[in-house]
mmCIF file of C-alpha atoms and ligand atoms in Angstrom:
data_model
loop_
_atom_site.group_PDB
_atom_site.id
_atom_site.type_symbol
_atom_site.label_atom_id
_atom_site.label_comp_id
_atom_site.label_asym_id
_atom_site.label_seq_id
_atom_site.Cartn_x
_atom_site.Cartn_y
_atom_site.Cartn_z
ATOM 1 C CA UNK A 1 71.175 114.809 150.132
ATOM 2 C CA UNK A 2 72.554 111.805 148.226
ATOM 3 C CA UNK A 3 76.217 111.021 148.861
ATOM 4 C CA UNK A 4 78.496 112.704 146.407
ATOM 5 C CA UNK A 5 79.645 110.307 143.725
ATOM 6 C CA UNK A 6 83.329 109.702 144.090
ATOM 7 C CA UNK A 7 85.366 109.218 140.981
ATOM 8 C CA UNK A 8 89.135 109.105 140.616
ATOM 9 C CA UNK A 9 90.719 112.527 140.184
ATOM 10 C CA UNK A 10 91.617 113.748 136.717
ATOM 11 C CA UNK A 11 94.924 115.511 136.296
ATOM 12 C CA UNK A 12 96.659 117.777 133.878
ATOM 13 C CA UNK A 13 100.442 117.802 134.056
ATOM 14 C CA UNK A 14 102.512 120.753 132.914
ATOM 15 C CA UNK A 15 105.147 120.579 130.151
ATOM 16 C CA UNK A 16 107.968 119.604 132.536
ATOM 17 C CA UNK A 17 106.265 116.435 133.734
ATOM 18 C CA UNK A 18 105.891 114.301 130.601
ATOM 19 C CA UNK A 19 107.540 111.141 131.897
ATOM 20 C CA UNK A 20 105.768 111.406 135.248
ATOM 21 C CA UNK A 21 102.412 111.902 133.487
ATOM 22 C CA UNK A 22 102.947 108.715 131.463
ATOM 23 C CA UNK A 23 103.510 106.750 134.670
ATOM 24 C CA UNK A 24 100.369 108.164 136.271
ATOM 25 C CA UNK A 25 98.367 106.947 133.284
ATOM 26 C CA UNK A 26 99.680 103.417 133.742
ATOM 27 C CA UNK A 27 98.754 103.645 137.438
ATOM 28 C CA UNK A 28 95.162 104.391 136.480
ATOM 29 C CA UNK A 29 94.909 108.175 136.578
ATOM 30 C CA UNK A 30 93.284 110.099 133.763
ATOM 31 C CA UNK A 31 96.190 112.470 133.107
ATOM 32 C CA UNK A 32 96.273 115.023 130.338
ATOM 33 C CA UNK A 33 99.740 116.237 129.485
ATOM 34 C CA UNK A 34 100.192 119.805 128.370
ATOM 35 C CA UNK A 35 103.153 120.033 125.995
ATOM 36 C CA UNK A 36 103.134 123.780 125.391
ATOM 37 C CA UNK A 37 105.085 126.164 127.547
ATOM 38 C CA UNK A 38 102.370 128.798 127.616
ATOM 39 C CA UNK A 39 100.765 128.944 131.036
ATOM 40 C CA UNK A 40 97.564 130.874 130.175
ATOM 41 C CA UNK A 41 96.411 128.058 127.907
ATOM 42 C CA UNK A 42 97.247 125.486 130.570
ATOM 43 C CA UNK A 43 95.281 127.434 133.177
ATOM 44 C CA UNK A 44 92.359 127.647 130.743
ATOM 45 C CA UNK A 45 92.320 123.872 130.358
ATOM 46 C CA UNK A 46 92.476 123.371 134.118
ATOM 47 C CA UNK A 47 89.326 125.468 134.356
ATOM 48 C CA UNK A 48 87.442 124.066 131.364
ATOM 49 C CA UNK A 49 88.194 120.403 131.987
ATOM 50 C CA UNK A 50 88.029 120.630 135.804
ATOM 51 C CA UNK A 51 91.297 118.812 136.127
ATOM 52 C CA UNK A 52 93.699 119.022 139.045
ATOM 53 C CA UNK A 53 96.906 120.706 137.923
ATOM 54 C CA UNK A 54 100.195 118.935 138.628
ATOM 55 C CA UNK A 55 103.224 121.164 138.468
ATOM 56 C CA UNK A 56 106.648 121.671 140.022
ATOM 57 C CA UNK A 57 106.442 125.408 139.306
ATOM 58 C CA UNK A 58 105.678 127.320 142.503
ATOM 59 C CA UNK A 59 104.587 130.531 140.794
ATOM 60 C CA UNK A 60 102.164 128.674 138.524
ATOM 61 C CA UNK A 61 100.803 126.675 141.459
ATOM 62 C CA UNK A 62 100.174 129.877 143.433
ATOM 63 C CA UNK A 63 98.432 131.491 140.459
ATOM 64 C CA UNK A 64 96.090 128.545 139.939
ATOM 65 C CA UNK A 65 95.347 128.298 143.661
ATOM 66 C CA UNK A 66 94.368 131.967 143.714
ATOM 67 C CA UNK A 67 91.745 131.262 141.071
ATOM 68 C CA UNK A 68 90.271 128.588 143.340
ATOM 69 C CA UNK A 69 91.331 125.674 141.172
ATOM 70 C CA UNK A 70 92.914 122.590 142.586
ATOM 71 C CA UNK A 71 96.636 122.173 142.163
ATOM 72 C CA UNK A 72 99.228 119.820 143.584
ATOM 73 C CA UNK A 73 102.761 121.169 143.765
ATOM 74 C CA UNK A 74 105.190 118.316 143.154
ATOM 75 C CA UNK A 75 108.461 118.377 145.038
ATOM 76 C CA UNK A 76 111.747 116.660 144.341
ATOM 77 C CA UNK A 77 113.534 115.581 141.205
ATOM 78 C CA UNK A 78 112.940 111.831 141.194
ATOM 79 C CA UNK A 79 109.742 110.007 140.304
ATOM 80 C CA UNK A 80 109.689 108.546 143.796
ATOM 81 C CA UNK A 81 109.910 111.938 145.518
ATOM 82 C CA UNK A 82 107.290 113.370 143.184
ATOM 83 C CA UNK A 83 104.981 110.432 143.791
ATOM 84 C CA UNK A 84 105.300 110.919 147.545
ATOM 85 C CA UNK A 85 104.486 114.598 147.286
ATOM 86 C CA UNK A 86 101.552 113.717 145.029
ATOM 87 C CA UNK A 87 100.135 111.383 147.689
ATOM 88 C CA UNK A 88 100.453 114.113 150.336
ATOM 89 C CA UNK A 89 98.905 116.544 147.850
ATOM 90 C CA UNK A 90 95.832 114.318 147.563
ATOM 91 C CA UNK A 91 95.173 114.906 151.240
ATOM 92 C CA UNK A 92 95.820 118.642 151.021
ATOM 93 C CA UNK A 93 93.319 119.243 148.253
ATOM 94 C CA UNK A 94 90.779 116.774 149.648
ATOM 95 C CA UNK A 95 91.011 114.054 147.014
ATOM 96 C CA UNK A 96 90.377 110.409 147.774
ATOM 97 C CA UNK A 97 93.274 108.132 146.922
ATOM 98 C CA UNK A 98 91.246 106.384 144.244
ATOM 99 C CA UNK A 99 92.554 105.052 141.012
ATOM 100 C CA UNK A 100 90.843 103.839 137.869
ATOM 101 C CA UNK A 101 91.945 101.103 135.492
ATOM 102 C CA UNK A 102 95.357 101.488 133.809
ATOM 103 C CA UNK A 103 95.450 103.839 130.858
ATOM 104 C CA UNK A 104 97.612 104.129 127.786
ATOM 105 C CA UNK A 105 100.904 105.819 128.671
ATOM 106 C CA UNK A 106 101.104 107.336 125.193
ATOM 107 C CA UNK A 107 97.673 108.873 124.710
ATOM 108 C CA UNK A 108 95.755 108.493 128.016
ATOM 109 C CA UNK A 109 93.176 106.240 126.291
ATOM 110 C CA UNK A 110 91.444 103.360 128.073
ATOM 111 C CA UNK A 111 93.042 99.928 127.942
ATOM 112 C CA UNK A 112 91.033 96.819 127.162
ATOM 113 C CA UNK A 113 92.127 93.291 127.939
ATOM 114 C CA UNK A 114 93.310 91.516 124.828
ATOM 115 C CA UNK A 115 93.381 87.740 124.882
ATOM 116 C CA UNK A 116 96.533 86.074 123.608
ATOM 117 C CA UNK A 117 94.521 84.584 120.740
ATOM 118 C CA UNK A 118 93.945 88.078 119.411
ATOM 119 C CA UNK A 119 97.452 89.408 120.063
ATOM 120 C CA UNK A 120 99.180 87.451 117.284
ATOM 121 C CA UNK A 121 100.786 89.812 114.793
ATOM 122 C CA UNK A 122 100.558 92.699 117.267
ATOM 123 C CA UNK A 123 103.475 91.713 119.523
ATOM 124 C CA UNK A 124 106.800 89.906 118.957
ATOM 125 C CA UNK A 125 106.459 86.105 118.767
ATOM 126 C CA UNK A 126 108.650 85.534 121.853
ATOM 127 C CA UNK A 127 106.508 87.946 123.871
ATOM 128 C CA UNK A 128 103.364 86.229 122.684
ATOM 129 C CA UNK A 129 104.702 82.908 123.951
ATOM 130 C CA UNK A 130 105.626 84.292 127.382
ATOM 131 C CA UNK A 131 102.456 86.159 128.295
ATOM 132 C CA UNK A 132 98.860 85.142 128.496
ATOM 133 C CA UNK A 133 97.144 88.498 128.689
ATOM 134 C CA UNK A 134 97.711 91.688 126.839
ATOM 135 C CA UNK A 135 96.098 95.104 126.931
ATOM 136 C CA UNK A 136 95.233 97.268 123.995
ATOM 137 C CA UNK A 137 94.545 100.979 123.937
ATOM 138 C CA UNK A 138 91.036 101.634 122.662
ATOM 139 C CA UNK A 139 92.175 104.967 121.245
ATOM 140 C CA UNK A 140 95.606 104.518 119.619
ATOM 141 C CA UNK A 141 95.824 100.698 119.479
ATOM 142 C CA UNK A 142 99.122 100.390 121.371
ATOM 143 C CA UNK A 143 99.514 96.928 122.936
ATOM 144 C CA UNK A 144 100.846 96.396 126.475
ATOM 145 C CA UNK A 145 101.919 93.398 128.499
ATOM 146 C CA UNK A 146 103.342 92.895 131.957
ATOM 147 C CA UNK A 147 107.033 92.775 131.119
ATOM 148 C CA UNK A 148 110.147 93.932 132.993
ATOM 149 C CA UNK A 149 109.184 97.582 132.600
ATOM 150 C CA UNK A 150 105.885 96.890 134.339
ATOM 151 C CA UNK A 151 107.700 95.217 137.255
ATOM 152 C CA UNK A 152 109.904 98.283 137.719
ATOM 153 C CA UNK A 153 106.831 100.489 137.768
ATOM 154 C CA UNK A 154 105.260 98.291 140.432
ATOM 155 C CA UNK A 155 107.879 99.457 142.921
ATOM 156 C CA UNK A 156 106.717 103.020 142.420
ATOM 157 C CA UNK A 157 103.063 102.005 142.411
ATOM 158 C CA UNK A 158 103.383 100.404 145.842
ATOM 159 C CA UNK A 159 103.679 103.905 147.310
ATOM 160 C CA UNK A 160 99.951 104.269 146.656
ATOM 161 C CA UNK A 161 99.126 101.102 148.495
ATOM 162 C CA UNK A 162 100.870 102.448 151.603
ATOM 163 C CA UNK A 163 98.805 105.635 151.278
ATOM 164 C CA UNK A 164 100.406 108.639 152.923
ATOM 165 C CA UNK A 165 102.207 106.456 155.460
ATOM 166 C CA UNK A 166 105.961 106.287 155.428
ATOM 167 C CA UNK A 167 106.349 109.241 153.110
ATOM 168 C CA UNK A 168 108.975 110.723 155.411
ATOM 169 C CA UNK A 169 111.584 108.173 154.329
HETATM 170 ZN ZN1 ZN B 201 96.789 105.002 123.378
#
């Protein structure tokens, strides 16, 4: 039997997790975000799109687990606590800790590298002077660069590099 092809997990986050979902996209996870409050529709999308559900709602998590779909119950109120429980959740549901390339935080589209020469007019002049590389969403056109916001996110992202180690702190 050929080895099973491993690809990064795809998530769907429930309506309470919008800001967390946007961070996961930047970290390279294909993360759909479900804005509606109605659970049946969310559960339907989990099934149809074969995504792993992310939720902080115990009852919803139990329901989805009963239908043999993968779900990770996020604990804690802060992004850091949720990220740690996500990493432990990877192990519980048998996912590899693989990530893809960064995605658009707004729409989950793929980002393409955009050379500075092509970024003129798309970003403020001062930003253009300070950065060499930019990224552009292939779906919605939003332009990204590694500014202060990106540096703050890096602190959270490092949790992935440590894997499940040190999650007790
Ligand atoms: Zn986009």
